[in-house]
XYZ file of C-alpha atoms in Angstrom:
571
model
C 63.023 13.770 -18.070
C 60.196 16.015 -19.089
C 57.483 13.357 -18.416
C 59.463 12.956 -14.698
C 59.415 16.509 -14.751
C 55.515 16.956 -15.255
C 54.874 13.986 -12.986
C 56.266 15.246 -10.010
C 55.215 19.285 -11.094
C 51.549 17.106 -11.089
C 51.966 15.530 -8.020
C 53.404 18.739 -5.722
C 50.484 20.772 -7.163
C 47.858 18.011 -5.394
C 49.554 17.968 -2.070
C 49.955 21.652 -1.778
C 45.761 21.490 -3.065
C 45.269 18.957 -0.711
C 46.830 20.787 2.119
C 45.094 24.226 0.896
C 41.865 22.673 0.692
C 41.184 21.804 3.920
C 38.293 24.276 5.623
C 38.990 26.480 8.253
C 38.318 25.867 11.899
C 36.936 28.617 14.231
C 37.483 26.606 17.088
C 41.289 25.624 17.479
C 42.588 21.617 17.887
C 43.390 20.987 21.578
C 40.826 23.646 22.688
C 37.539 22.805 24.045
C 35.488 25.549 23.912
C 33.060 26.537 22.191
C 31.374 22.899 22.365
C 30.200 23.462 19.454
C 32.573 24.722 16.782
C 29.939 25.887 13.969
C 26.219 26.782 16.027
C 25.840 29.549 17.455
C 24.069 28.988 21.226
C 23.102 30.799 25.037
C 21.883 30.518 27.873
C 22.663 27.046 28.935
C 21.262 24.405 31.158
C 22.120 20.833 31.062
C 20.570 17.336 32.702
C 22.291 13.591 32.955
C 20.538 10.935 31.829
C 21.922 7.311 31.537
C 25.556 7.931 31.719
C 25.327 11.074 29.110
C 25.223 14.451 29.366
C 22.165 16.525 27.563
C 22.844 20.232 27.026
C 20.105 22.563 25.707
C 20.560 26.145 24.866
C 18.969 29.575 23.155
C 19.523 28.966 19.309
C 21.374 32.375 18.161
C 21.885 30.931 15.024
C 18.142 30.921 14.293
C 18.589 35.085 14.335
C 22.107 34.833 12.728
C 20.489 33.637 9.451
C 17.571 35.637 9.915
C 20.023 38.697 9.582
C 21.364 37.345 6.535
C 24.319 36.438 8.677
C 24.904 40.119 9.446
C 24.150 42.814 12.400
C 23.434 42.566 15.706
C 21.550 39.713 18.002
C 18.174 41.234 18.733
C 16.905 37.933 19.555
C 13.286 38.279 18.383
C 13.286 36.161 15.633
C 14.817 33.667 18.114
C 12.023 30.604 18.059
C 13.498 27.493 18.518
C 16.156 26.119 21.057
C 19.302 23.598 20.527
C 20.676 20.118 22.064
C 24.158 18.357 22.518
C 25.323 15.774 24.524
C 28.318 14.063 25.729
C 29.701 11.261 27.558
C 32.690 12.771 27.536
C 33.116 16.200 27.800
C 35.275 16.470 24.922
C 33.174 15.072 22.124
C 29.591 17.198 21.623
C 27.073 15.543 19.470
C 24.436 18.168 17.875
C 20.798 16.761 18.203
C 19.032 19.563 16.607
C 17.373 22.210 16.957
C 13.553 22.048 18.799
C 11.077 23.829 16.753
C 9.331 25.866 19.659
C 7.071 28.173 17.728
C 5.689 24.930 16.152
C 5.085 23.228 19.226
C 3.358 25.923 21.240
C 1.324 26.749 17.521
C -1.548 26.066 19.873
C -0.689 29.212 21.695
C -1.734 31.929 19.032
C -0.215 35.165 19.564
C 0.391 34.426 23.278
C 3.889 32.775 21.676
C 6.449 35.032 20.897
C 10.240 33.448 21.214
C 12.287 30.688 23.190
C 15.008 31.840 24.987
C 17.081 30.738 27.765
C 15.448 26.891 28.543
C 16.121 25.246 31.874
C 15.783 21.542 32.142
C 14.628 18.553 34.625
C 13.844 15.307 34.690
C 12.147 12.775 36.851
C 10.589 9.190 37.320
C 7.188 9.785 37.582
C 4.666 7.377 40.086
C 3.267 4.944 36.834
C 7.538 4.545 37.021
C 7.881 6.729 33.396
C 10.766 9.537 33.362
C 9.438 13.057 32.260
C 11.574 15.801 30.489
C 10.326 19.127 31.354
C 12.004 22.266 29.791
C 11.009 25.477 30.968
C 11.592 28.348 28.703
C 11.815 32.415 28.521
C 8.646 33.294 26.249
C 10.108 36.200 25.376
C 10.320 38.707 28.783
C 6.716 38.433 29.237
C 6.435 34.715 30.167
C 7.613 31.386 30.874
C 6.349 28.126 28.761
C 7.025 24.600 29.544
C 7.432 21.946 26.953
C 7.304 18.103 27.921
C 9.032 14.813 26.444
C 9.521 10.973 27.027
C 13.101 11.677 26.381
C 15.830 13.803 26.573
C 15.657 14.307 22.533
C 11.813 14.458 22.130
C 9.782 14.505 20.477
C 8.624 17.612 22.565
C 4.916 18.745 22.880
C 3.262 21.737 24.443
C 1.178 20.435 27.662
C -0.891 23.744 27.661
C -1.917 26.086 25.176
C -0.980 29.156 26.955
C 2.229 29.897 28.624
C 3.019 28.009 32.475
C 4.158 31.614 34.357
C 2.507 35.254 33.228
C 1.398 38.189 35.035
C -1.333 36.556 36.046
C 0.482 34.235 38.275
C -0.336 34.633 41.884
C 2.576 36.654 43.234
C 4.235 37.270 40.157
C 3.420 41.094 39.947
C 5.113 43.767 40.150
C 7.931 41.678 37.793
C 9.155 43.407 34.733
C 11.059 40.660 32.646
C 8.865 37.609 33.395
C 11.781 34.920 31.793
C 15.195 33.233 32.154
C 13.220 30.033 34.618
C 15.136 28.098 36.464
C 13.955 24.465 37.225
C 14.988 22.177 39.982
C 13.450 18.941 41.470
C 13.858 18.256 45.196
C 14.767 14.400 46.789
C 11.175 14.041 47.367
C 10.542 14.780 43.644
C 9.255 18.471 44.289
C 9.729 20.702 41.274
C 11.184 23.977 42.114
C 11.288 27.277 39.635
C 12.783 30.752 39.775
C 12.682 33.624 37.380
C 12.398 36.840 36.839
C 14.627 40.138 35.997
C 15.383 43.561 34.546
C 15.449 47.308 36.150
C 14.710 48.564 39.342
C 10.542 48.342 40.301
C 9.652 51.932 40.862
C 9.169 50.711 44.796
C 12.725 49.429 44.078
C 16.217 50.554 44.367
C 19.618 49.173 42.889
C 20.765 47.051 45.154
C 16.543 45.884 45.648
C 15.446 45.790 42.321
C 12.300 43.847 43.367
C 12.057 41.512 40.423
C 13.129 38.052 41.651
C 10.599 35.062 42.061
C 10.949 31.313 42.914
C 8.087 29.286 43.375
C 7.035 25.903 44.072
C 5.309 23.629 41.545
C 2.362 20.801 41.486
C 2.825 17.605 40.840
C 2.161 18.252 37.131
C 5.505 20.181 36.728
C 3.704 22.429 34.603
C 2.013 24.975 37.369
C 2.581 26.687 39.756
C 1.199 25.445 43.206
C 0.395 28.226 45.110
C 1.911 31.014 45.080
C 5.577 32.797 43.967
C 7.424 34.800 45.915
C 10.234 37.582 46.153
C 13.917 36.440 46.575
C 16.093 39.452 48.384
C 18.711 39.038 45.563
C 21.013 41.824 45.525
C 21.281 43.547 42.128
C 19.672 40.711 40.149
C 18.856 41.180 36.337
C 18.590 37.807 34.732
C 19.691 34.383 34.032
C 17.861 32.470 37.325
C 19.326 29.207 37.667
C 18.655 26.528 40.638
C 20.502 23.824 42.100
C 20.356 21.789 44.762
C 23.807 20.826 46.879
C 24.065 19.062 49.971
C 20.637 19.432 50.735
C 19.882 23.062 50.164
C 19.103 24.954 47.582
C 21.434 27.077 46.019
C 20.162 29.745 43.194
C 22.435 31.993 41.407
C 22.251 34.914 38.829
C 23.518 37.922 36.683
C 23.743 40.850 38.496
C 22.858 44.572 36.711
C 25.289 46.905 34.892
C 24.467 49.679 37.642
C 27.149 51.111 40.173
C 27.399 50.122 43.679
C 27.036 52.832 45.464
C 24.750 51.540 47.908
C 26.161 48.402 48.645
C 27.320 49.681 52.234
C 23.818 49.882 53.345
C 22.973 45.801 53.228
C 23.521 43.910 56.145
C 23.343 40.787 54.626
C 27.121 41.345 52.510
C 28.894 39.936 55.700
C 31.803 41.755 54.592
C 31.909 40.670 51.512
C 32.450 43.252 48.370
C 30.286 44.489 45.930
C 30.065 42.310 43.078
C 31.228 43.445 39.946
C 29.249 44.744 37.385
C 27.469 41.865 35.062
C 28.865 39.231 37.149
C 27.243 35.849 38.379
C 26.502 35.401 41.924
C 24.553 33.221 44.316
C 22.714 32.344 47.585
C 21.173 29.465 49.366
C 18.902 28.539 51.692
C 16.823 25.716 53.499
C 13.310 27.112 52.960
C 13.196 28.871 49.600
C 9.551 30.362 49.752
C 10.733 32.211 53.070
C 12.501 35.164 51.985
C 14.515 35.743 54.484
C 16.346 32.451 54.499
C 18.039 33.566 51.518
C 22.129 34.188 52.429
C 24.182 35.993 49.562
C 26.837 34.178 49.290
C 28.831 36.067 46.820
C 30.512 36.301 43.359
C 31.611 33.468 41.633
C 32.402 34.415 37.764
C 33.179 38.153 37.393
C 32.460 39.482 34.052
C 35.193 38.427 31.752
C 34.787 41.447 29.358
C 37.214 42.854 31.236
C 39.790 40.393 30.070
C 39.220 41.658 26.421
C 37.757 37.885 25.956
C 34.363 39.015 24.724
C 32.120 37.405 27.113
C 29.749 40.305 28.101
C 26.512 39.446 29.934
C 26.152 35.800 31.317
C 24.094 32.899 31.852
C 25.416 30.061 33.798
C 24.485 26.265 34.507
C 26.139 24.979 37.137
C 25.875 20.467 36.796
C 27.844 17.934 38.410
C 28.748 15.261 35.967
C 30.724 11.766 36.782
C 31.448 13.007 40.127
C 32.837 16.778 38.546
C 31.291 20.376 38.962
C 31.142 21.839 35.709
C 30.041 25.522 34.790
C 28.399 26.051 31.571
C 27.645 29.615 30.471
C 27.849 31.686 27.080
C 30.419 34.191 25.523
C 31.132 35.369 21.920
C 34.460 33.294 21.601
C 33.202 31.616 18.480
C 31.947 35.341 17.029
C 35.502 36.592 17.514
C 37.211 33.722 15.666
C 34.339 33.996 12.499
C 35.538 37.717 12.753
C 39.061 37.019 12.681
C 39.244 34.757 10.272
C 37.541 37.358 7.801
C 34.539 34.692 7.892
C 31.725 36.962 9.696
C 31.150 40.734 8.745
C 32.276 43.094 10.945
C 28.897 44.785 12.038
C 27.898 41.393 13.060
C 27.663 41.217 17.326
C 26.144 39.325 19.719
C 26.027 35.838 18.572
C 27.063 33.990 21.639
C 28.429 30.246 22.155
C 28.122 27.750 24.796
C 31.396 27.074 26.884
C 32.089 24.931 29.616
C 35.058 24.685 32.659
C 35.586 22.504 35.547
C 33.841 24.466 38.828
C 35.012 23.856 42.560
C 31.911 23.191 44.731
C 32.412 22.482 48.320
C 29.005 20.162 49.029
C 28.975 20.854 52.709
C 29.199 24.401 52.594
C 28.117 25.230 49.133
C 30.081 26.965 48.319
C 31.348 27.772 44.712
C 34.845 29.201 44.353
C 35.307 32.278 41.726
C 36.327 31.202 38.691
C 38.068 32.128 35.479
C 36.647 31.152 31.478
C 38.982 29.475 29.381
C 39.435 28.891 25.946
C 40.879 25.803 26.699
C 37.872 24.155 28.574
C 37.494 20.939 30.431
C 39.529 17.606 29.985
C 38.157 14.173 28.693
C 35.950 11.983 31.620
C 35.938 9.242 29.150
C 36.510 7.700 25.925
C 34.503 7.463 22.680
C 33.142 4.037 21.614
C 33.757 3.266 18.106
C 32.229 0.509 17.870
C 28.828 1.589 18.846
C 27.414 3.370 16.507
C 29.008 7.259 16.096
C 26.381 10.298 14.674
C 28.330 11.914 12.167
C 27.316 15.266 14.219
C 29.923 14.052 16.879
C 33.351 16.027 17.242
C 35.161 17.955 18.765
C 35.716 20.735 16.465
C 35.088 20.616 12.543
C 35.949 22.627 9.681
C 33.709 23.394 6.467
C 30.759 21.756 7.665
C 26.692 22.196 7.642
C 23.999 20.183 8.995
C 21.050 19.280 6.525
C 17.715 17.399 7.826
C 16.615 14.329 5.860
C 13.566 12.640 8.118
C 11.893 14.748 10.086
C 11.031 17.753 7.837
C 7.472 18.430 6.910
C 6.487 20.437 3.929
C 4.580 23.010 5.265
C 7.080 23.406 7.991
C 8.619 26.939 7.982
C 12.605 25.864 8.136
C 14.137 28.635 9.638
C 17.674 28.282 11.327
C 19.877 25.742 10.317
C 17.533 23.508 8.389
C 16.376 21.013 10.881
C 13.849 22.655 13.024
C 12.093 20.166 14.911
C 14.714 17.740 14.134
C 16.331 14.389 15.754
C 17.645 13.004 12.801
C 20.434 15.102 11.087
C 23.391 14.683 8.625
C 26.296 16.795 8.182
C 26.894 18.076 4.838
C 30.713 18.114 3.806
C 32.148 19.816 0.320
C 35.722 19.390 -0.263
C 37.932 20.000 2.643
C 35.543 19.756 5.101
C 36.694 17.784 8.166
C 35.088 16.921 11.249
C 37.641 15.913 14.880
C 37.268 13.112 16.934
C 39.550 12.665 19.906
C 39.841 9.793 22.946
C 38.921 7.725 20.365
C 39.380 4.089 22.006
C 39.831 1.329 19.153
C 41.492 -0.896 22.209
C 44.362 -3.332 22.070
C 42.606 -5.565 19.288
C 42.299 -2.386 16.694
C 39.297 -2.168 14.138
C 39.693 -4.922 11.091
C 36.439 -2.574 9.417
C 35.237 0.577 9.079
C 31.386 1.915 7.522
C 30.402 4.898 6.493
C 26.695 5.934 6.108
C 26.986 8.428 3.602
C 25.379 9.437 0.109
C 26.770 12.038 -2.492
C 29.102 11.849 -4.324
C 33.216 12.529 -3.220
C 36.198 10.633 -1.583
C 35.822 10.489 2.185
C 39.236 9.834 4.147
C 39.803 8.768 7.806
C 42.962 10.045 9.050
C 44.168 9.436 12.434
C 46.374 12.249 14.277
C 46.744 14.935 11.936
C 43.776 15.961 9.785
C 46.784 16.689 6.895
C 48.242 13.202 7.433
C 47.762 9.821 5.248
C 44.595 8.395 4.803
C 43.950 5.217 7.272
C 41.060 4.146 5.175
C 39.403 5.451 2.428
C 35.747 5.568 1.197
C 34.406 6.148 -2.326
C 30.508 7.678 -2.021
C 28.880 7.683 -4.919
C 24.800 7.484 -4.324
C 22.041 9.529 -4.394
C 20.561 8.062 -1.411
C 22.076 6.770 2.230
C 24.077 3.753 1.922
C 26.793 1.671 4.069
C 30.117 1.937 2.817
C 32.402 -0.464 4.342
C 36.179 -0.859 4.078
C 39.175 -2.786 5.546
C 41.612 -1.338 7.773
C 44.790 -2.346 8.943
C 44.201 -3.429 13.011
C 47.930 -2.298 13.625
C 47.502 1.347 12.541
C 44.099 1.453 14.266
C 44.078 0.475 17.565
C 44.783 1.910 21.060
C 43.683 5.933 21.600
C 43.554 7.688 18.694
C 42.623 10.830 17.187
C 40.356 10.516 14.047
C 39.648 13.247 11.366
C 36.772 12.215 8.825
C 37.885 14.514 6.220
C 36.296 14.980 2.018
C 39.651 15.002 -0.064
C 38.136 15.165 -3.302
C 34.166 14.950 -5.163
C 31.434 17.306 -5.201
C 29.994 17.118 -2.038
C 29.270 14.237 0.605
C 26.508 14.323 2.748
C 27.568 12.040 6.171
C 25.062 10.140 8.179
C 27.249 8.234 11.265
C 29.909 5.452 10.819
C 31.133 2.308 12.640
C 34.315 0.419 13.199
C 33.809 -3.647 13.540
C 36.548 -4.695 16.131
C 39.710 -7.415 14.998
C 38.887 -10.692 16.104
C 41.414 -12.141 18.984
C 42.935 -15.277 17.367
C 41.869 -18.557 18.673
C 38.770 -17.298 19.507
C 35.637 -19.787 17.667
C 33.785 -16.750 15.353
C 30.623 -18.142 15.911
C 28.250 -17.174 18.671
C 28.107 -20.201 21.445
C 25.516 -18.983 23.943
C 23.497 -16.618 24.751
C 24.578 -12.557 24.891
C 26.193 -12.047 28.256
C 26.049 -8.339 28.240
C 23.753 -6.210 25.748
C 23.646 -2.680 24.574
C 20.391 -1.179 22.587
C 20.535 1.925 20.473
C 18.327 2.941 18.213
C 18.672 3.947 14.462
C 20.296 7.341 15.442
C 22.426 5.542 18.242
C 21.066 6.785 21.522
C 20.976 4.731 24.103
C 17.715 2.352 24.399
C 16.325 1.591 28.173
C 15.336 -1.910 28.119
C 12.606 -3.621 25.728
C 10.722 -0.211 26.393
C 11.498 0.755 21.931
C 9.367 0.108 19.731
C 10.815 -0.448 16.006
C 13.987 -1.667 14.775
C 17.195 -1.223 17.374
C 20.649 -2.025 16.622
C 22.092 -4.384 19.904
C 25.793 -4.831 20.791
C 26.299 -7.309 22.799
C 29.038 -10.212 24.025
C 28.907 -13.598 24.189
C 30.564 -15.666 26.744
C 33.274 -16.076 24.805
C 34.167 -12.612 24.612
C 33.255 -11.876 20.920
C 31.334 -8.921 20.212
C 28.572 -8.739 17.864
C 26.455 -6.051 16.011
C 23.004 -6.920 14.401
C 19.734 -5.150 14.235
C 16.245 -6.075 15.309
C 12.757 -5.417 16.005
């Protein structure tokens, strides 16, 4: 009876450790905002590229850790922006940070910060695509950094900044940031920006300091000249789109009062938007000032609903045939706060949200909206047997990301470890847990799982409740990355699940990405017949590769005509 006794006192004491262990999560299961549950991020702006969704941001977390995780966002020490993707919606991969003040070294001490990045694409005439992203040098200019990919690697094109005072009709401008890029259907680049108080020839309601101009060919100058947008109230955050054939720019308006809203014409009876808010106007001929319209207020400022938002930035994409609205708010601050995980004093840390938006194409126009904690729904389903980042989920608990390629030695890390990174791991002590959801293992289930891992702990999948049974179970023990691969029972893996990759026990386990091989349909010959049918290319990180444009080793997916999928790498 007494060994009984100690038995079961033994076993009680690790489930109640087991369930006690597990981290906690500042962004709740079954809500999808923040998209990112641990980085702190701003002033979003967002491009599609091959069926997935790229979304950039100002890195807050750079000046989080600068403060010794403490005070408020100044957002000087800001140098470096951030980038997730999706296909979607639900699950955010992190990509990194991009180390600005690295790339635009060049620059001397014309560089001073990256904020608020705006991003484009194109096919250029040699039939290449370009990344451009345009970014806030601090409020005294705009710089433009250029890639061969929506991940980089980035480089500076110039060695100055794109947009200064210096820029033909950029003066009189105060706050010379927060660009907003668009290209045209002829492939004509587009840029606005621009903001802060009233011009001294100003007023309120005119505060004088909105520009758009056009660009050259380039996409990194300005061709001609920029002009002065009649945007009522403007401050910051320019952003540009381009719906049903017009173009359609919107912005944050001041903090001031209203009082002279009565004398502009243009309000066709519309009222005065609300202070901080986001509003927007179009027109056919955007270098002709007066073919502006203001069309209104579309998010009023949620502080208001005691939901933390304060000032905004917004994106405004349309994404497998949806309008989304990306923008910032301090939801992921409040939750650190209230979980007695952030200090008090700390304020202004902001986090990148997203919500379905109404656009009406013919009319563009873009009905007000309310932020939500609760966010957008799924457009899709993740793939697990392509290969999965381990920076993928949904929301996470306990986790940090470490770099482990793409680190120099004389370069100055100073955010979350991976500036200038594209290669990242997530680092996971005990009861750490990262959330996967839509998770499509289809009718056949997975017969294997692997886990690219090294450390040195017990790494559990566990599908629906991140406190439930282990599905499979992985023992790391390496000091550098291996493939740890383990059988799994097709019947309790298959269908839609949700997955939790959770560390149950160990020191610490540092996670690379992980792959499920799919159950083989019975009667079906195992061995490859013909020729692939359909292929899929990734490469060693798992982004998508276009064509036999990669150089290096890529890891292909493809069926034969048999139906059997296969994974194998190559050169």
């Amino acid at each position: 009876m007494k060994q009984l006794f100690t038995i079961m006192a033994l076993a009680a004491t690790c489930s109640t450790a087991g369930a006690q262990t597990l981290a906690t999560a500042f962004k709740a299961s079954g809500e999808h905002n923040p998209i990112s549950p641990c980085v702190f991020c701003a002033d979003p702006t967002a491009i599609d590229y091959n069926g997935r969704l790229y979304v950039y941001g100002t890195n807050d977390t750079q000046q989080f850790f600068k403060n010794g995780k403490t005070g408020g966002n100044g957002y000087g020490d800001i140098k470096s922006l951030v980038v997730f993707s999706t296909e979607d919606m639900v699950n955010w991969t992190f990509h990194g940070t991009i180390d600005v003040a690295k790339l635009c070294s060049s620059w001397g001490w014309r560089f001073a910060a990256s904020w608020a990045p705006s991003a484009v694409w194109r096919t250029n005439a040699d039939g290449d695509d370009e990344f451009f992203l345009y970014f806030a040098n601090s409020g005294g200019s705009v710089g433009v950094l250029k890639a061969s990919s929506p991940t980089g690697p980035w480089s500076s094109p110039l060695t100055k900044p794109m947009i200064d005072g210096n820029t033909p009709g950029v003066k009189p401008c105060n706050w010379i940031f927060d660009p907003g890029a668009v290209v045209d259907a002829d492939g004509t680049g587009w840029i606005a920006f621009g903001g802060g108080d009233p011009q001294p020839t100003g007023s309120k309601l005119w505060p004088g300091n909105s520009r758009i101009a056009k660009l050259k060919p380039s996409m990194t100058a300005i061709d001609g000249s920029a002009v002065n947008m009649p945007a009522p109230y403007l401050f910051e955050a320019s952003e540009l789109n381009i719906i049903g054939g017009r173009f359609v720019y919107t912005y944050n308006t001041s903090w001031s009062d209203r009082d002279d809203w009565g004398s502009f014409e243009g309000s066709n009876g519309q009222p005065a938007p609300s202070s901080c808010s986001m509003c927007y106007m179009t027109s056919d001929t955007p270098l002709t000032p007066a073919s502006w319209t203001y069309r209104g207020e579309y998010v009023p400022n949620e502080g208001n609903f005691g939901m933390g938002w304060g000032n905004n930035h917004t994106h405004l994409h349309k994404f497998k045939d949806n309008y989304y609205l990306f923008y910032h708010s301090t939801m992921l601050e409040q939750a650190m706060k209230e979980a007695g995980a952030m200090d008090a004093d700390a304020s202004g840390y902001r986090s990148i949200g997203v919500d379905k938006a109404t656009v009406n194409e013919s009319t563009q126009t873009i009905s007000k909206m309310t932020l939500t904690r609760t966010g957008v729904e799924a457009v899709g389903t993740l793939n697990p047997y392509r290969l999965q980042e381990a920076e993928t989920m949904v929301t996470s608990g306990g986790i940090g990301y470490e770099d482990f390629t793409n680190i120099a030695r004389n370069t100055r890390v100073s955010t979350l470890g991976n500036d200038a990174s594209r290669n990242l791991q997530v680092r996971m002590g005990v009861g750490a847990w990262t959330e996967l959801r839509h998770v499509d293992f289809g009718s056949n289930g997975a017969s294997q799982l692997m886990l690219r891992a090294k450390g040195e702990g017990t790494v559990e999948i566990r599908v629906g409740r991140k406190s439930g049974k282990a599905t499979a179970t992985f023992q790391v023990a390496s000091d550098d990355f291996q493939d740890y691969v383990v059988d799994v029972d097709p019947a309790k893996l298959n269908g839609q699940k949700t997955v939790f990759i959770v560390v149950s026990a160990g020191t610490e386990v540092f996670a690379d990405a992980w792959l499920a091989t799919e159950a083989q349909t019975v009667g079906i010959d195992n061995v490859a017949t013909d020729e692939p049918v359909t292929t899929e290319r990734y490469d060693l990180s798992g982004r998508h590769v276009d064509g036999d444009r990669h150089r290096g080793i890529v890891i292909e997916q493809y069926t034969d005509r048999q139906g059997k999928k296969y994974t194998r790498k190559r050169m």
